[in-house]
Amino acid sequence: MALSKPRVPDPVQNEPVIGQHYLVCGSEGCEKNCLFYCNPCHRQMCEQCRDEHQKSPDTKKHEVVPYRQRKRQLPVEKCKDHPTKDIDMICEDCQVQVCSKCVIQDHQKHTLNDLETIFSEKFTLCLDEIYKIHQYFLPTSHDIQEDIKDNFKEIKATIDKIRTSIKAKAESLKRLVDTVASDEIERVNKMEESLEERLKSQDKTYQDYISYLEELVREFNGYLSSTKVHSNPLILSQPDQLKIKPIPKTIIPVPPVFNAGQYSKEDVSKLLGRVTAPDTKPENRKIKPMETASTQLKPTEQQRIQNREKSDVKRTLSLSSSVTKVREYTVPDVSSVYHISLGKAGRLWASDSKGNLVKTDLQGNQLQKIQTNGGYGYHIVTHDGDLIYTDRKNKVINTITLNNTITEFNKTVDWEPISIHSSHINGDILVGMIKDGEAKVTRYNKKGKEIQNIQSDNKGQGLYSDPHYITENINGDVCTSDYKKHAVVVVNKSGQHRFSYTGQGSQFNPFGICTDLLGHILVCSSPLFLMSGDSTVYLLDQHGQFLFLILTEQLRFYLGLCVADENNLHVGQYNTNTVTVYKYLQ
């Protein structure tokens, strides 16, 4: 199966120029892996065909190089002045592209360069730049976008706290004003009571004096009405007895005066406090340099040594320009390979739709078999090497330890568990579940305690319909293959929806899904109900950007995927127990 012709990058989708199928020898009738390339013939070949090519008298002097060092074939363009000749050189002095006749006529003493060599170098440079964009510039820019989103949240949280503080301070000032006003009113009330007491005393003084005058009038009238001279008090009274006491003197009380306080809005602002711009100079966002750009796991102490080794490997890994078939092996006692779970020491588990779950080595030797209820992505090997799988019928999650003991991990009560994944970041267990038309992903810790439910986006809309395969990326994203939604649904580790990938135009029917050490998302899409149609394996970056199709076959229906420790892709198929291993990283 030959590579499809390299394509010019699509300015809309920004696709990289890269092969879509695994590379085979270009010799007629030979289907071995292509490893070499003849630059003069522009022919790809296996090792055996390379040896024959170099032994032939006609081609023994041809430049045969490793495939990745090949010269790209120059597009054919005829010379305008000499229509029978191809343009294949460039005149450095005139800076024009010329053919051999042009050289003889006009450029004999000029500096000439091979146009094919220049084209190949520039072509390779373009590929390198596209690779850098997808491997560094796009991911780094997406990471900065995520930082900006976090900044949005941080700023909003800080401003909300400031609003709350302002309102609380204002309420405190209001309470203080009310307290001061209450104290002043109480003082005024006491002043009023004192003045009233004084006025009441004065009133009583005059009431007593009026009573005295009235009594004096009655007494004087008695003197005037007496008919007896010898006993008339008027005649016998002393001079002082007829003298009237003076009117009592009293003081006019002076009421208190309210001296209104003098204050301004500025005074109130000083009491309340002010929001000011920070004195700190804002820093430039840190952009990680290209040579150290990589998404790192946050390991536990137990994983640090292993992750350092992976990190060393990761720095040397990159996407290959071709996909190479490494080997094939069969899994005994399964009718199809719906799902693959990678174990330790080259061991893996594979299952079909009939409930057959088989443990095998990489040579296809059966090591263990158990009967389950079947399904799709319903089993996974944990970091400790145990197999954990869902029992959809009984709504239970079971664990098979290394000594083959089956224990119950957890009950899912009313929910049917249909897919499962064990996090290699922290050991959490992620389970896709369905119930009465609803679907969710539940996170458990290693002890089986439920710690998170992911079900809806920030608008309250359901994220899932049929999450039948599930995995986790190196940045903690939860990636779910949802058959009914025809989408790969990705949320971050907090459960917030990041993106949904729905294919490249044609109907997208996702099955097996996995991720690799570089954060790529690999997902296979097969025809609806596994009938006729295209079957493909998509490669996405961790932000949902389509990179390219790894495999494209009409006669094979891809179902199960996993990336093994040697960074090779294991692909299971429908209606056969064959697993094919491909190398797509170098």
Coordinates of C-alpha atoms in Angstrom, one line a residue:
M1 CA 0.0 0.0 0.0
A2 CA 1.8 3.2 -1.2
L3 CA 1.7 6.6 0.4
S4 CA -0.7 9.0 -1.2
K5 CA 0.9 11.9 -3.1
P6 CA 2.1 14.7 -0.7
R7 CA -0.4 17.4 -0.6
V8 CA 0.1 21.2 -0.5
P9 CA -1.1 22.5 2.9
D10 CA -4.7 23.6 3.0
P11 CA -4.8 27.3 4.1
V12 CA -8.1 26.7 5.8
Q13 CA -7.4 23.5 7.7
N14 CA -3.7 24.0 7.9
E15 CA -3.0 20.4 7.3
P16 CA 0.6 19.2 7.4
V17 CA 2.2 17.7 4.3
I18 CA 2.5 14.1 5.5
G19 CA 1.7 10.6 4.3
Q20 CA -1.6 8.9 5.1
H21 CA -0.8 5.2 4.7
Y22 CA 2.1 3.0 5.8
L23 CA 4.8 3.0 3.2
V24 CA 5.6 0.0 0.9
C25 CA 8.2 -0.7 -1.7
G26 CA 7.5 0.8 -5.1
S27 CA 8.8 -2.1 -7.1
E28 CA 6.1 -4.0 -9.0
G29 CA 4.7 -6.9 -7.0
C30 CA 6.7 -6.1 -3.9
E31 CA 4.8 -5.2 -0.8
K32 CA 7.7 -5.1 1.7
N33 CA 8.2 -2.0 3.9
C34 CA 9.9 0.9 2.1
L35 CA 13.2 2.0 3.7
F36 CA 15.2 3.5 0.9
Y37 CA 14.7 6.0 -2.0
C38 CA 16.5 6.4 -5.3
N39 CA 16.9 10.1 -5.9
P40 CA 17.5 9.9 -9.7
C41 CA 14.6 7.5 -10.3
H42 CA 12.4 8.9 -7.6
R43 CA 11.5 5.4 -6.5
Q44 CA 10.9 4.0 -3.1
M45 CA 12.2 0.6 -2.3
C46 CA 12.8 -2.0 0.3
E47 CA 16.3 -3.3 1.3
Q48 CA 16.2 -6.2 -1.1
C49 CA 15.1 -4.1 -4.0
R50 CA 17.7 -1.5 -3.1
D51 CA 20.5 -4.1 -3.3
E52 CA 19.2 -5.3 -6.7
H53 CA 19.0 -1.7 -7.9
Q54 CA 22.6 -1.0 -7.0
K55 CA 23.8 -4.2 -8.7
S56 CA 22.2 -3.3 -12.0
P57 CA 24.7 -1.8 -14.5
D58 CA 22.2 0.9 -15.5
T59 CA 21.5 2.1 -11.9
K60 CA 24.5 1.1 -9.8
K61 CA 25.8 4.7 -9.7
H62 CA 22.4 6.1 -8.7
E63 CA 22.2 7.9 -5.3
V64 CA 20.1 5.7 -3.0
V65 CA 19.5 7.2 0.4
P66 CA 17.3 6.4 3.5
Y67 CA 13.8 7.3 2.7
R68 CA 13.7 10.3 5.1
Q69 CA 16.8 11.8 3.4
R70 CA 15.3 11.6 -0.1
K71 CA 15.1 14.5 -2.6
R72 CA 11.6 15.6 -3.4
Q73 CA 10.7 15.3 -7.0
L74 CA 10.6 18.6 -8.8
P75 CA 7.2 19.4 -10.4
V76 CA 7.5 19.2 -14.2
E77 CA 7.4 22.6 -15.9
K78 CA 8.2 23.2 -19.5
C79 CA 10.5 26.1 -20.6
K80 CA 8.6 28.8 -22.4
D81 CA 11.4 29.4 -24.8
H82 CA 12.1 25.7 -25.4
P83 CA 8.8 23.8 -24.9
T84 CA 10.3 20.4 -25.3
K85 CA 12.7 20.9 -22.4
D86 CA 12.0 20.9 -18.7
I87 CA 13.0 23.7 -16.4
D88 CA 15.6 22.0 -14.0
M89 CA 18.2 24.7 -13.1
I90 CA 18.4 28.2 -11.7
C91 CA 20.8 30.8 -12.8
E92 CA 22.1 32.5 -9.7
D93 CA 23.5 35.5 -11.6
C94 CA 20.2 36.3 -13.4
Q95 CA 18.0 34.8 -10.8
V96 CA 15.8 33.0 -13.4
Q97 CA 14.9 29.4 -13.8
V98 CA 16.2 27.8 -17.0
C99 CA 16.4 24.6 -19.0
S100 CA 19.5 23.0 -20.5
K101 CA 19.1 24.9 -23.9
C102 CA 18.8 28.2 -22.0
V103 CA 22.1 27.4 -20.3
I104 CA 23.9 26.8 -23.6
Q105 CA 22.4 29.9 -25.3
D106 CA 22.6 32.5 -22.6
H107 CA 24.1 31.3 -19.3
Q108 CA 27.2 29.3 -20.1
K109 CA 29.5 31.3 -17.8
H110 CA 26.9 31.9 -15.1
T111 CA 26.6 30.2 -11.7
L112 CA 24.0 27.5 -12.0
N113 CA 22.3 25.4 -9.3
D114 CA 20.3 22.3 -9.5
L115 CA 16.6 23.3 -9.1
E116 CA 15.6 19.9 -7.9
T117 CA 18.0 20.1 -5.0
I118 CA 16.8 23.5 -4.0
F119 CA 13.2 22.5 -4.3
S120 CA 13.8 19.4 -2.2
E121 CA 15.6 21.5 0.5
K122 CA 12.8 24.1 0.5
F123 CA 10.2 21.3 0.5
T124 CA 11.8 19.7 3.5
L125 CA 12.2 23.1 5.2
C126 CA 8.5 23.7 4.6
L127 CA 7.6 20.3 6.2
D128 CA 9.8 21.2 9.1
E129 CA 8.1 24.5 9.6
I130 CA 4.7 22.9 9.4
Y131 CA 5.8 20.3 11.9
K132 CA 7.0 23.1 14.2
I133 CA 3.7 24.9 13.9
H134 CA 1.8 21.7 14.9
Q135 CA 4.2 20.5 17.5
Y136 CA 5.2 23.8 19.1
F137 CA 3.6 27.1 17.9
L138 CA -0.1 25.9 17.9
P139 CA 0.1 23.9 21.2
T140 CA 2.0 26.8 22.9
S141 CA -0.5 29.3 21.6
H142 CA -3.4 27.1 22.8
D143 CA -1.7 26.8 26.2
I144 CA -1.4 30.6 26.4
Q145 CA -5.1 30.8 25.4
E146 CA -5.9 28.5 28.3
D147 CA -3.8 30.7 30.6
I148 CA -5.8 33.7 29.4
K149 CA -9.0 31.9 30.2
D150 CA -7.6 31.2 33.7
N151 CA -6.7 34.9 33.9
F152 CA -10.3 35.8 33.1
K153 CA -11.5 33.6 36.0
E154 CA -8.9 35.0 38.4
I155 CA -9.7 38.6 37.5
K156 CA -13.4 38.0 37.8
A157 CA -12.9 36.3 41.2
T158 CA -10.7 39.2 42.4
I159 CA -13.1 41.8 41.2
D160 CA -16.0 40.0 42.9
K161 CA -14.1 40.0 46.1
I162 CA -13.4 43.7 45.8
R163 CA -17.2 44.4 45.1
T164 CA -18.0 42.3 48.2
S165 CA -15.5 44.2 50.3
I166 CA -16.8 47.6 49.1
K167 CA -20.4 46.6 50.0
A168 CA -19.3 45.3 53.4
K169 CA -17.3 48.4 54.1
A170 CA -20.3 50.6 53.1
E171 CA -22.6 48.6 55.3
S172 CA -20.1 49.0 58.1
L173 CA -20.0 52.8 57.6
K174 CA -23.8 52.9 57.5
R175 CA -24.0 51.1 60.7
L176 CA -21.4 53.4 62.2
V177 CA -23.3 56.5 61.0
D178 CA -26.5 55.1 62.5
T179 CA -24.7 54.4 65.8
V180 CA -23.3 58.0 65.9
A181 CA -26.7 59.5 65.0
S182 CA -28.4 57.4 67.6
D183 CA -25.9 58.6 70.3
E184 CA -26.5 62.2 69.3
I185 CA -30.3 61.8 69.3
E186 CA -30.0 60.3 72.8
R187 CA -28.0 63.4 74.0
V188 CA -30.6 65.7 72.5
N189 CA -33.3 63.7 74.3
K190 CA -31.5 64.2 77.6
M191 CA -31.1 67.9 76.9
E192 CA -34.8 68.1 76.2
E193 CA -35.6 66.3 79.4
S194 CA -33.4 68.7 81.4
L195 CA -34.9 71.8 79.8
E196 CA -38.4 70.4 80.3
E197 CA -37.7 69.8 84.0
R198 CA -36.4 73.4 84.4
L199 CA -39.5 74.8 82.7
K200 CA -41.8 72.7 84.8
S201 CA -40.1 74.1 87.9
Q202 CA -40.6 77.6 86.6
D203 CA -44.2 76.8 85.8
K204 CA -44.8 75.5 89.3
T205 CA -43.2 78.7 90.8
Y206 CA -45.6 80.9 88.9
Q207 CA -48.5 78.6 89.7
D208 CA -47.7 78.9 93.4
Y209 CA -47.3 82.7 93.0
I210 CA -50.7 83.0 91.2
S211 CA -52.3 81.0 94.0
Y212 CA -50.7 83.4 96.5
L213 CA -52.1 86.4 94.6
E214 CA -55.6 84.9 94.4
E215 CA -55.6 84.2 98.1
L216 CA -54.4 87.7 98.8
V217 CA -57.3 89.1 96.7
R218 CA -59.8 87.1 98.8
E219 CA -58.2 88.3 102.0
F220 CA -58.3 92.0 100.9
N221 CA -61.9 91.7 99.8
G222 CA -62.7 90.4 103.3
Y223 CA -61.2 93.5 104.8
L224 CA -63.3 95.7 102.6
S225 CA -66.5 93.9 103.5
S226 CA -66.2 94.0 107.3
T227 CA -68.8 96.2 109.2
K228 CA -67.1 96.3 112.5
V229 CA -64.7 99.1 113.0
H230 CA -63.1 97.8 116.2
S231 CA -62.3 94.5 114.8
N232 CA -61.7 95.4 111.1
P233 CA -58.3 93.8 110.0
L234 CA -57.8 96.7 107.6
I235 CA -57.6 99.1 110.6
L236 CA -55.7 96.7 112.8
S237 CA -53.2 95.4 110.1
Q238 CA -49.6 96.3 110.0
P239 CA -48.3 98.1 106.9
D240 CA -46.3 95.1 105.8
Q241 CA -49.5 93.0 105.8
L242 CA -50.8 95.0 102.9
K243 CA -47.6 94.8 100.8
I244 CA -47.7 92.3 97.8
K245 CA -44.7 90.0 97.3
P246 CA -42.8 90.7 94.1
I247 CA -43.2 88.5 91.0
P248 CA -40.6 85.7 91.1
K249 CA -37.7 86.1 88.6
T250 CA -36.9 83.2 86.3
I251 CA -34.4 82.5 83.5
I252 CA -35.4 81.9 79.9
P253 CA -33.9 78.5 79.0
V254 CA -31.7 78.5 75.9
P255 CA -32.3 75.5 73.6
P256 CA -29.3 73.5 72.2
V257 CA -27.9 74.3 68.7
F258 CA -27.1 71.6 66.1
N259 CA -23.8 72.2 64.5
A260 CA -24.0 70.2 61.2
G261 CA -20.8 68.3 60.3
Q262 CA -18.8 69.5 57.4
Y263 CA -17.8 66.7 55.0
S264 CA -17.4 65.9 51.3
K265 CA -17.6 62.9 49.0
E266 CA -13.8 62.8 49.3
D267 CA -14.1 62.4 53.1
V268 CA -16.5 59.5 52.7
S269 CA -14.2 57.9 50.1
K270 CA -11.3 58.1 52.5
L271 CA -13.4 56.4 55.2
L272 CA -14.7 53.8 52.7
G273 CA -11.4 53.1 51.0
R274 CA -10.5 53.3 47.3
V275 CA -9.8 50.8 44.5
T276 CA -6.5 51.8 42.9
A277 CA -4.5 50.4 40.0
P278 CA -1.7 48.2 41.2
D279 CA 1.8 49.6 41.4
T280 CA 3.3 46.3 40.1
K281 CA 4.4 46.4 36.5
P282 CA 2.7 43.7 34.5
E283 CA 4.9 40.9 33.4
N284 CA 5.2 39.5 29.8
R285 CA 3.6 36.1 29.5
K286 CA 6.2 33.3 29.6
I287 CA 6.5 31.5 26.3
K288 CA 8.4 28.2 26.7
P289 CA 11.3 27.9 24.3
M290 CA 10.9 25.5 21.4
E291 CA 13.7 23.2 22.5
T292 CA 12.1 22.6 25.9
A293 CA 8.4 22.7 24.8
S294 CA 6.6 19.6 26.0
T295 CA 3.6 18.9 28.1
Q296 CA 4.8 17.3 31.3
L297 CA 2.9 15.0 33.6
K298 CA 2.6 15.9 37.2
P299 CA 3.9 12.7 38.7
T300 CA 3.4 11.1 42.1
E301 CA 6.6 10.2 44.0
Q302 CA 6.1 6.6 42.9
Q303 CA 6.1 7.6 39.2
R304 CA 9.0 10.1 39.1
I305 CA 11.8 7.8 37.9
Q306 CA 9.5 6.2 35.3
N307 CA 8.3 9.6 34.1
R308 CA 11.9 11.0 33.8
E309 CA 12.6 8.1 31.5
K310 CA 9.5 8.8 29.4
S311 CA 10.4 12.5 29.3
D312 CA 13.9 11.5 27.9
V313 CA 12.1 9.4 25.2
K314 CA 9.6 12.1 24.5
R315 CA 12.2 14.7 23.7
T316 CA 13.5 12.5 20.9
L317 CA 10.1 11.5 19.5
S318 CA 8.4 13.1 16.6
L319 CA 5.8 12.2 13.9
S320 CA 7.2 10.1 11.1
S321 CA 6.6 11.1 7.5
S322 CA 5.3 7.6 6.9
V323 CA 3.5 4.9 8.8
T324 CA 5.3 1.6 8.8
K325 CA 3.7 -1.8 9.4
V326 CA 5.7 -3.5 12.1
R327 CA 4.0 -6.9 12.6
E328 CA 0.7 -8.7 13.0
Y329 CA -0.5 -11.2 15.6
T330 CA -3.7 -13.0 16.4
V331 CA -5.7 -13.1 19.6
P332 CA -7.1 -16.6 20.3
D333 CA -10.8 -17.2 21.0
V334 CA -12.1 -13.8 20.0
S335 CA -14.2 -13.2 16.9
S336 CA -13.2 -9.5 16.5
V337 CA -10.9 -7.2 18.4
Y338 CA -13.2 -4.5 19.8
H339 CA -10.8 -3.2 22.5
I340 CA -7.2 -3.6 23.6
S341 CA -5.8 -2.9 27.1
L342 CA -2.0 -2.8 27.4
G343 CA -0.5 -4.7 30.4
K344 CA 3.0 -5.0 31.7
A345 CA 5.9 -7.0 30.3
G346 CA 4.4 -7.2 26.8
R347 CA 1.0 -8.6 28.0
L348 CA -2.3 -7.3 26.8
W349 CA -6.0 -8.0 27.1
A350 CA -8.3 -8.0 24.0
S351 CA -12.1 -8.5 23.8
D352 CA -14.9 -9.0 21.3
S353 CA -18.6 -8.1 21.4
K354 CA -19.5 -11.6 22.7
G355 CA -17.9 -11.2 26.1
N356 CA -14.7 -13.1 25.4
L357 CA -11.9 -11.3 27.2
V358 CA -8.5 -12.8 26.5
K359 CA -5.0 -12.1 27.9
T360 CA -2.1 -12.7 25.5
D361 CA 1.5 -11.9 24.8
L362 CA 2.7 -10.0 21.7
Q363 CA 3.2 -13.3 19.9
G364 CA -0.5 -14.1 20.2
N365 CA 0.0 -16.8 22.9
Q366 CA -3.1 -17.1 25.1
L367 CA -2.3 -16.6 28.8
Q368 CA -5.8 -16.3 30.3
K369 CA -9.5 -16.0 29.4
I370 CA -12.6 -14.9 31.2
Q371 CA -16.2 -14.6 30.1
T372 CA -17.9 -11.2 30.6
N373 CA -21.0 -9.4 29.4
G374 CA -19.1 -7.9 26.4
G375 CA -19.2 -4.3 25.1
Y376 CA -16.7 -1.9 23.7
G377 CA -14.1 0.0 25.8
Y378 CA -15.1 -1.8 29.0
H379 CA -11.7 -2.9 30.4
I380 CA -8.3 -1.3 31.2
V381 CA -5.1 -2.4 32.9
T382 CA -4.2 -0.1 35.9
H383 CA -0.8 1.3 36.7
D384 CA -0.4 -1.5 39.3
G385 CA -1.0 -4.1 36.6
D386 CA -4.5 -5.2 37.6
L387 CA -7.3 -5.5 35.1
I388 CA -10.4 -3.6 35.9
Y389 CA -13.6 -4.1 33.8
T390 CA -17.3 -3.2 33.9
D391 CA -20.1 -5.6 34.3
R392 CA -22.9 -3.7 32.5
K393 CA -25.6 -6.2 33.2
N394 CA -25.1 -6.3 37.0
K395 CA -24.0 -2.6 37.2
V396 CA -20.7 -3.5 38.9
I397 CA -17.0 -2.7 38.3
N398 CA -14.7 -5.6 39.0
T399 CA -10.9 -6.0 39.4
I400 CA -8.7 -8.9 38.5
T401 CA -5.4 -8.8 40.4
L402 CA -2.1 -10.2 39.2
N403 CA -2.8 -13.4 41.2
N404 CA -6.1 -13.8 39.3
T405 CA -8.4 -12.9 42.2
I406 CA -11.6 -11.2 41.1
T407 CA -12.9 -8.5 43.6
E408 CA -15.7 -5.9 43.4
F409 CA -14.3 -2.4 42.9
N410 CA -17.7 -0.6 43.1
K411 CA -21.4 -0.8 42.3
T412 CA -22.8 1.8 40.0
V413 CA -26.4 1.4 41.3
D414 CA -28.9 2.6 38.7
W415 CA -26.2 3.5 36.1
E416 CA -24.9 1.0 33.5
P417 CA -21.1 1.2 33.2
I418 CA -20.0 0.9 29.5
S419 CA -16.5 2.2 29.3
I420 CA -13.5 2.6 31.7
H421 CA -10.0 4.0 31.9
S422 CA -7.3 4.1 34.6
S423 CA -5.4 7.3 34.9
H424 CA -1.6 7.0 34.6
I425 CA -1.4 10.5 36.1
N426 CA -2.9 9.8 39.5
G427 CA -4.5 6.3 39.4
D428 CA -8.1 7.6 39.3
I429 CA -10.7 5.4 37.5
L430 CA -12.9 7.1 34.9
V431 CA -16.1 5.3 34.0
G432 CA -18.6 6.2 31.1
M433 CA -22.2 5.4 32.2
I434 CA -25.7 5.5 30.7
K435 CA -29.2 5.5 32.3
D436 CA -32.6 6.2 30.8
G437 CA -31.3 8.3 27.9
E438 CA -28.8 10.1 30.1
A439 CA -25.0 9.7 30.1
K440 CA -22.1 10.8 32.2
V441 CA -18.5 10.2 33.1
T442 CA -17.8 9.4 36.8
R443 CA -14.3 9.7 38.4
Y444 CA -13.4 7.4 41.3
N445 CA -10.2 7.4 43.3
K446 CA -8.2 4.2 43.6
K447 CA -10.2 3.1 46.7
G448 CA -13.5 3.4 44.8
K449 CA -14.7 6.6 46.3
E450 CA -16.7 8.8 43.8
I451 CA -15.0 12.2 43.5
Q452 CA -16.4 13.7 40.3
N453 CA -19.4 13.5 37.9
I454 CA -19.1 15.0 34.4
Q455 CA -22.4 15.3 32.7
S456 CA -23.3 18.8 31.4
D457 CA -21.5 21.7 29.8
N458 CA -21.6 25.3 31.2
K459 CA -25.0 25.8 29.5
G460 CA -26.5 22.8 31.2
Q461 CA -26.5 20.8 28.0
G462 CA -25.7 17.1 28.2
L463 CA -22.1 16.3 27.0
Y464 CA -22.6 12.7 26.2
S465 CA -25.0 10.2 24.6
D466 CA -23.1 7.0 24.3
P467 CA -19.5 7.3 25.8
H468 CA -18.5 3.7 24.8
Y469 CA -14.7 4.4 24.8
I470 CA -12.8 6.6 27.1
T471 CA -9.2 7.6 27.7
E472 CA -7.1 10.4 29.4
N473 CA -4.5 12.6 27.8
I474 CA -1.1 13.7 29.3
N475 CA -2.5 17.1 30.3
G476 CA -5.4 15.5 32.3
D477 CA -8.1 16.0 29.6
V478 CA -10.8 13.3 29.5
C479 CA -11.3 12.1 25.9
T480 CA -14.5 10.2 25.1
S481 CA -15.5 8.5 21.9
D482 CA -19.3 9.0 21.7
Y483 CA -20.9 6.9 19.0
K484 CA -24.4 8.5 19.1
K485 CA -23.0 12.0 19.0
H486 CA -20.6 11.1 16.2
A487 CA -18.0 13.0 18.1
V488 CA -14.9 12.8 20.3
V489 CA -15.9 14.8 23.4
V490 CA -13.0 16.3 25.4
V491 CA -13.2 18.0 28.8
N492 CA -10.4 19.2 31.0
K493 CA -9.6 17.6 34.4
S494 CA -12.1 19.9 36.1
G495 CA -14.9 18.6 33.8
Q496 CA -15.2 21.8 31.7
H497 CA -15.9 21.2 28.0
R498 CA -12.9 22.0 25.8
F499 CA -14.0 20.8 22.4
S500 CA -15.8 18.2 20.4
Y501 CA -14.3 16.8 17.2
T502 CA -16.8 15.6 14.6
G503 CA -14.6 14.5 11.6
Q504 CA -13.5 16.1 8.4
G505 CA -16.8 16.4 6.5
S506 CA -17.9 12.8 6.0
Q507 CA -19.9 11.0 8.7
F508 CA -17.8 10.4 11.7
N509 CA -18.5 7.1 13.6
P510 CA -15.8 7.0 16.4
F511 CA -14.8 3.7 18.1
G512 CA -11.5 3.0 19.9
I513 CA -9.6 6.0 21.2
C514 CA -6.2 6.4 22.8
T515 CA -3.5 9.0 23.3
D516 CA 0.3 8.9 23.0
L517 CA 3.3 10.3 24.8
L518 CA 3.2 13.5 22.7
G519 CA -0.4 14.3 23.7
H520 CA -1.9 13.2 20.3
I521 CA -5.4 11.8 20.3
L522 CA -5.9 8.8 18.0
V523 CA -9.4 7.6 17.2
C524 CA -10.7 5.2 14.6
S525 CA -13.9 5.8 12.6
S526 CA -15.7 2.9 10.9
P527 CA -18.9 2.7 8.9
L528 CA -22.2 2.9 10.6
F529 CA -23.2 -0.6 11.9
L530 CA -19.9 -1.8 10.4
M531 CA -21.3 -2.1 6.9
S532 CA -19.5 -0.9 3.7
G533 CA -17.7 2.4 3.7
D534 CA -14.3 3.9 4.7
S535 CA -12.6 3.0 7.9
T536 CA -9.9 5.4 9.1
V537 CA -7.7 6.2 12.0
Y538 CA -7.5 10.0 12.8
L539 CA -4.6 11.7 14.5
L540 CA -5.5 14.9 16.3
D541 CA -3.4 17.2 18.5
Q542 CA -4.4 17.7 22.1
H543 CA -6.4 20.8 21.2
G544 CA -8.6 19.0 18.7
Q545 CA -6.7 20.1 15.6
F546 CA -6.8 17.5 12.8
L547 CA -3.3 16.5 11.8
F548 CA -3.7 13.6 9.3
L549 CA -5.1 10.1 8.7
I550 CA -2.8 7.3 9.8
L551 CA -4.7 4.5 8.1
T552 CA -7.4 4.4 5.4
E553 CA -9.0 1.1 4.3
Q554 CA -12.3 0.1 2.7
L555 CA -11.9 -3.6 3.4
R556 CA -10.9 -3.3 7.1
F557 CA -13.1 -1.9 9.9
Y558 CA -10.9 -0.6 12.7
L559 CA -12.2 -0.8 16.2
G560 CA -9.7 -1.1 19.1
L561 CA -6.7 1.1 19.6
C562 CA -3.8 1.4 22.0
V563 CA -0.3 2.8 22.0
A564 CA 2.2 0.3 23.5
D565 CA 5.3 1.1 25.6
E566 CA 7.5 1.1 22.5
N567 CA 5.2 3.9 21.1
N568 CA 3.8 1.7 18.4
L569 CA 0.1 1.7 17.5
H570 CA -1.9 -1.5 18.0
V571 CA -5.0 -1.7 15.9
G572 CA -7.8 -4.3 16.3
Q573 CA -10.3 -5.0 13.6
Y574 CA -13.9 -6.2 13.1
N575 CA -14.6 -9.7 12.0
T576 CA -11.1 -10.9 12.5
N577 CA -8.9 -11.7 15.5
T578 CA -5.9 -10.0 14.0
V579 CA -4.1 -7.1 15.7
T580 CA -1.8 -5.0 13.4
V581 CA 1.1 -3.0 14.9
Y582 CA 2.2 0.2 13.1
K583 CA 5.1 2.6 13.8
Y584 CA 4.1 6.3 13.2
L585 CA 6.5 8.0 15.6
Q586 CA 10.3 8.1 15.2

